[in-house]
XYZ file of N, CA and C in Angstrom:
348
model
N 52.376 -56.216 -17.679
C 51.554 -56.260 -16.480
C 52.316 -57.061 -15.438
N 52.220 -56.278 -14.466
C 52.845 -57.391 -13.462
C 52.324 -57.497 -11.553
N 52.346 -58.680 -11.073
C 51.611 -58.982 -10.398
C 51.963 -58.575 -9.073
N 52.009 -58.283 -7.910
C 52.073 -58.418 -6.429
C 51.326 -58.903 -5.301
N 51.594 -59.951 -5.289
C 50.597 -60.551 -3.970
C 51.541 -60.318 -2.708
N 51.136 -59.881 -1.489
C 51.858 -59.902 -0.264
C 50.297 -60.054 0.702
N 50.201 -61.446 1.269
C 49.277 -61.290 2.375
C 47.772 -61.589 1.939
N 47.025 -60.431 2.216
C 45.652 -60.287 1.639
C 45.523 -59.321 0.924
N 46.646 -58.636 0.105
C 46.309 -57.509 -0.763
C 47.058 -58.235 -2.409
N 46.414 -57.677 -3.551
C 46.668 -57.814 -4.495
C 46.902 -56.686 -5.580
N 48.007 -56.320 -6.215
C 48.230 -55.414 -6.723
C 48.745 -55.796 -8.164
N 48.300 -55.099 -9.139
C 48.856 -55.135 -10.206
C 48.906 -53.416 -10.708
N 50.055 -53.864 -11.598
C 50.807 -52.472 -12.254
C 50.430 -52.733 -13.768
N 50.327 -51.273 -13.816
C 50.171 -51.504 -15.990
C 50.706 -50.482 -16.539
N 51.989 -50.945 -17.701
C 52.492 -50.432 -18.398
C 51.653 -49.594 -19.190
N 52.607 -48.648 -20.305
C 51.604 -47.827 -20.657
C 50.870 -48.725 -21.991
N 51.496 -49.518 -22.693
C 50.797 -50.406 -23.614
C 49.620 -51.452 -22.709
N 50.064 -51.708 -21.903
C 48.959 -52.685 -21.089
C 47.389 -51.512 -20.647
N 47.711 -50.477 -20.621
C 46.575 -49.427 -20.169
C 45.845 -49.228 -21.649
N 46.716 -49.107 -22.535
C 45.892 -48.891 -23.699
C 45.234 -50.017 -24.320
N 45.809 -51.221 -24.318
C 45.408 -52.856 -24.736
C 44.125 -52.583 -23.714
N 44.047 -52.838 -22.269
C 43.024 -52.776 -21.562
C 41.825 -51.870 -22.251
N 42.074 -50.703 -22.782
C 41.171 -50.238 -22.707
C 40.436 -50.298 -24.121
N 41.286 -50.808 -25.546
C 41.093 -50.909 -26.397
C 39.964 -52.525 -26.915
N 40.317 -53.395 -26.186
C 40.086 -54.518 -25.924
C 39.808 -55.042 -24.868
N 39.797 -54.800 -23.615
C 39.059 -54.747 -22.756
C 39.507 -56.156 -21.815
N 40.703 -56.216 -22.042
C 41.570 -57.922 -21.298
C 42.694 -57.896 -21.213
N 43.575 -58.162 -20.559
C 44.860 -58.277 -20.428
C 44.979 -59.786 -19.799
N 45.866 -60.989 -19.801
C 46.299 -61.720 -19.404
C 47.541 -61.895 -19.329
N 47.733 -62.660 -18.575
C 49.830 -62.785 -18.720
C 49.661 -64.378 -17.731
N 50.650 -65.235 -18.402
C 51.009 -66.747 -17.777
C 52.640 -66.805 -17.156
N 52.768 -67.372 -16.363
C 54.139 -67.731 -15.328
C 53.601 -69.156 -14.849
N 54.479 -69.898 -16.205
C 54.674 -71.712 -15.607
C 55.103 -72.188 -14.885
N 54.546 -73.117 -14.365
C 55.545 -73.628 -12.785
C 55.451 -75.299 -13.353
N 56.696 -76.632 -12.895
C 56.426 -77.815 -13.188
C 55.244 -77.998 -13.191
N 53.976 -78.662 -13.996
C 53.270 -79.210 -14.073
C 51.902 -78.286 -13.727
N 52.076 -77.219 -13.821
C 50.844 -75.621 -13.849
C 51.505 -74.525 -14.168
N 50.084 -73.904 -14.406
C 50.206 -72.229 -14.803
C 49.843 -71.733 -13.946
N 50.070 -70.652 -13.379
C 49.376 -69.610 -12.675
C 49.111 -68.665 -13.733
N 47.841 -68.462 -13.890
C 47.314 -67.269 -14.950
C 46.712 -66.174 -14.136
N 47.333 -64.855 -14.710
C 46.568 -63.344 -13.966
C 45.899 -62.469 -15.231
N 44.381 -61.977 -14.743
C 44.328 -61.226 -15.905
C 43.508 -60.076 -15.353
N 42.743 -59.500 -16.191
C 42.305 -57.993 -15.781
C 41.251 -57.935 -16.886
N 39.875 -57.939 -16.606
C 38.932 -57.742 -17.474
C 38.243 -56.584 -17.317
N 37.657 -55.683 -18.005
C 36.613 -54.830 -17.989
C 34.974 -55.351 -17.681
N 35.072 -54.757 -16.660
C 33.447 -54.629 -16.201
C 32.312 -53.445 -16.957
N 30.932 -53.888 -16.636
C 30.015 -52.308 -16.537
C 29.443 -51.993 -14.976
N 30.235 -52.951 -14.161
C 29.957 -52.540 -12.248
C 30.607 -51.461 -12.464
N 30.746 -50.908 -10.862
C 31.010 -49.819 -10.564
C 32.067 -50.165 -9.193
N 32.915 -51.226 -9.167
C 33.481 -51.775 -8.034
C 34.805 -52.500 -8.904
N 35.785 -52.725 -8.032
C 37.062 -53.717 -8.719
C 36.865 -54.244 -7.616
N 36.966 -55.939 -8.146
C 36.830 -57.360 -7.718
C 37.588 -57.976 -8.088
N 37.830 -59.068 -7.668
C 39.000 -60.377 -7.863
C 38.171 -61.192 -7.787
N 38.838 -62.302 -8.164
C 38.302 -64.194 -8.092
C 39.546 -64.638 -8.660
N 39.591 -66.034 -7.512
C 40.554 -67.215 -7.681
C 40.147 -68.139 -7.835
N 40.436 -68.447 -9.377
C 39.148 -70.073 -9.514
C 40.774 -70.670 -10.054
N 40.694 -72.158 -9.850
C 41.661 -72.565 -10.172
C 42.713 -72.302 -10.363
N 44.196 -71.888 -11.091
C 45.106 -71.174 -11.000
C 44.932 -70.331 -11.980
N 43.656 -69.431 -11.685
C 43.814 -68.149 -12.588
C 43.675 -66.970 -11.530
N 43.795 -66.256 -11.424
C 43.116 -64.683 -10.875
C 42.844 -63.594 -11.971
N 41.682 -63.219 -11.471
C 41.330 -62.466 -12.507
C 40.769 -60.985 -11.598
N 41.097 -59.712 -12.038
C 40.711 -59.004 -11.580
C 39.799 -58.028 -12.610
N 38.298 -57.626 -12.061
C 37.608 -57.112 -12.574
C 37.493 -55.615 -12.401
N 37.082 -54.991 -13.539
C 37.659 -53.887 -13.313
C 36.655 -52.591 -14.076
N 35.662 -52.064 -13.969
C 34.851 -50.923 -14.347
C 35.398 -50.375 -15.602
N 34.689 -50.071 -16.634
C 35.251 -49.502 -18.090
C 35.293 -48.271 -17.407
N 34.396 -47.490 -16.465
C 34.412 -46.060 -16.890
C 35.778 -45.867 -15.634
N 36.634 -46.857 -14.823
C 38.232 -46.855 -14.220
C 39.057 -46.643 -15.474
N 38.953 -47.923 -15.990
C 39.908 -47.825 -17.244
C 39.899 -46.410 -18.103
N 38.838 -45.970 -18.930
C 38.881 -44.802 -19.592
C 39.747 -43.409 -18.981
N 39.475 -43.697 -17.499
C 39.943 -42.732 -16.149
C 41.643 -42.739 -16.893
N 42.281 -44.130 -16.396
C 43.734 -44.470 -16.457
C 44.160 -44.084 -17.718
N 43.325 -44.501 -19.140
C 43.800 -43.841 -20.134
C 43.679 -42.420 -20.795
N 42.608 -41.654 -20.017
C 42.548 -40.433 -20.897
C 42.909 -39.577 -19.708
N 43.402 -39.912 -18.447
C 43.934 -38.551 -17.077
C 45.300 -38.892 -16.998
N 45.688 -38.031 -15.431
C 46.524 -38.471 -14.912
C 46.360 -39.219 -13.710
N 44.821 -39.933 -13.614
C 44.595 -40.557 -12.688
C 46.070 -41.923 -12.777
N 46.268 -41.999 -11.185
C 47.302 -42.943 -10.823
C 46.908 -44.514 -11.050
N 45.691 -44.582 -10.349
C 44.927 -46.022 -10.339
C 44.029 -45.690 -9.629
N 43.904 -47.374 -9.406
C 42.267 -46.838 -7.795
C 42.625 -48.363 -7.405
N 41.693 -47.950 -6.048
C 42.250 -49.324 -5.037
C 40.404 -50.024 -4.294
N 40.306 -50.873 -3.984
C 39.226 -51.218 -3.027
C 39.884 -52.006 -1.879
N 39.356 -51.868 -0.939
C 39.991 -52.113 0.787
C 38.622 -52.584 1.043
N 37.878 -52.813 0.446
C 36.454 -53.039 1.439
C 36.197 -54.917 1.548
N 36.997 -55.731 0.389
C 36.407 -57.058 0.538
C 37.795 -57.509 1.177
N 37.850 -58.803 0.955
C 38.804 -60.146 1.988
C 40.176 -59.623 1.592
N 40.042 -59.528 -0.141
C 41.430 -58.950 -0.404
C 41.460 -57.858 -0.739
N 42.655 -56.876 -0.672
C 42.990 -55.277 -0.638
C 43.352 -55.458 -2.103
N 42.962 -54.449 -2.899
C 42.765 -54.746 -4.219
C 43.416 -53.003 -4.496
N 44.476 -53.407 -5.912
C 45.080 -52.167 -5.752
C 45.652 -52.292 -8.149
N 45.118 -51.149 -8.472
C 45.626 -51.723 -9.520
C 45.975 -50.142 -10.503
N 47.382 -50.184 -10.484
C 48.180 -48.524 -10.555
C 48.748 -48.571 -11.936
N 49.356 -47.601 -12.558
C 50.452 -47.558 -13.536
C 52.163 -47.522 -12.866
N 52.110 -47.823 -13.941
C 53.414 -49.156 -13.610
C 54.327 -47.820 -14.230
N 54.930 -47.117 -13.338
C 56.140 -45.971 -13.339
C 57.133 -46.224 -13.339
N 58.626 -45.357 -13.792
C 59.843 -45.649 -14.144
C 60.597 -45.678 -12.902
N 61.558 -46.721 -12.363
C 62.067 -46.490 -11.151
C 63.005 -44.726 -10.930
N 63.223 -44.746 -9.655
C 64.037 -43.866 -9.628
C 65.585 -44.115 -9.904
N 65.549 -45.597 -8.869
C 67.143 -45.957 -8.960
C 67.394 -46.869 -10.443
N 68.984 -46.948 -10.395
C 68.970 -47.341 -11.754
C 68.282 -49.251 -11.535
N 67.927 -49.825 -12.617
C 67.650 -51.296 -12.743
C 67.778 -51.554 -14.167
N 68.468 -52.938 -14.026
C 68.291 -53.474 -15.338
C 66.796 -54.057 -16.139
N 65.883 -54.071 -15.503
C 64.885 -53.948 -15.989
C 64.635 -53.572 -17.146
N 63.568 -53.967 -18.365
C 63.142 -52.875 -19.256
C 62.057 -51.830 -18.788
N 62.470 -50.566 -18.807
C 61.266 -49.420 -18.546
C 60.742 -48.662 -18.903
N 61.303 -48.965 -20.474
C 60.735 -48.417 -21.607
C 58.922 -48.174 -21.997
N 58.688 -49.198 -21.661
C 57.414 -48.936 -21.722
C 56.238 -48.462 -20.246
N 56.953 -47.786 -19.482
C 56.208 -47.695 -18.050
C 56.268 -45.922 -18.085
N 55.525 -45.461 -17.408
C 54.856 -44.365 -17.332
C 56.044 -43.618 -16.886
N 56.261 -42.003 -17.072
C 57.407 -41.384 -16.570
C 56.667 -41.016 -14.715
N 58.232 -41.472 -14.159
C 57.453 -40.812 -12.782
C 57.353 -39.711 -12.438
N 56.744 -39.453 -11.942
C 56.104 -37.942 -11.517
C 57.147 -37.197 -10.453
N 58.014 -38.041 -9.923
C 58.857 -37.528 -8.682
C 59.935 -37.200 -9.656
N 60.247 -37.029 -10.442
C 61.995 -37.044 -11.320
C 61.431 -35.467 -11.712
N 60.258 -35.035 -11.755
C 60.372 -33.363 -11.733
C 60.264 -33.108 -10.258
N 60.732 -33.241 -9.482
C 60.988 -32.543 -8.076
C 61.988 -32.242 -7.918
């Protein structure tokens, strides 16, 4: 799972094991230590019908509808986004670059543009 903050929007990407963990178990977290804190990000399953965030202390947590998740794991739905509160909320599968990177990308979704 991995995070993008730029501004007032928040985005996270999910591998294809992180889509299935999500949906199997219904949580994802991931920690990045800094001297003397954590910043913690995670992704919980809701029964709303909306994706939400909250920043309580150095966690963020983004909330997230079971019947989204089921979407991400049993389609080819991409993700889904909300634009309507303070922050732009955006939370996709995490696809294989085009260009080369040393990255691991083994576990990220094939992209859809490499059949064009």
């Amino acid at each position: 799972m991995k995070i993008r903050i730029k501004g007032n929007s928040l985005r996270y990407r999910l591998t294809k094991s992180d889509v299935a963990k999500l949906g199997s178990e219904g949580f994802l977290e991931e920690r990045s230590g800094f001297v003397g804190k954590t910043l913690v990000y995670a992704i919980e399953t809701i029964n709303g019908d909306v994706l939400s965030a909250d920043y309580i202390g150095d966690r963020i947590v983004l909330s997230i509808p079971k019947t989204m998740v089921d979407e991400l794991n049993n389609t080819e739905r991409v993700g889904f986004n909300d634009l309507n509160g303070p922050v732009s909320l955006l939370i996709e599968k995490d696809f294989t670059c085009l260009d080369n990177v040393e990255e691991d990308q083994s576990d990220n979704f094939p992209n859809p543009s490499l059949n064009k």
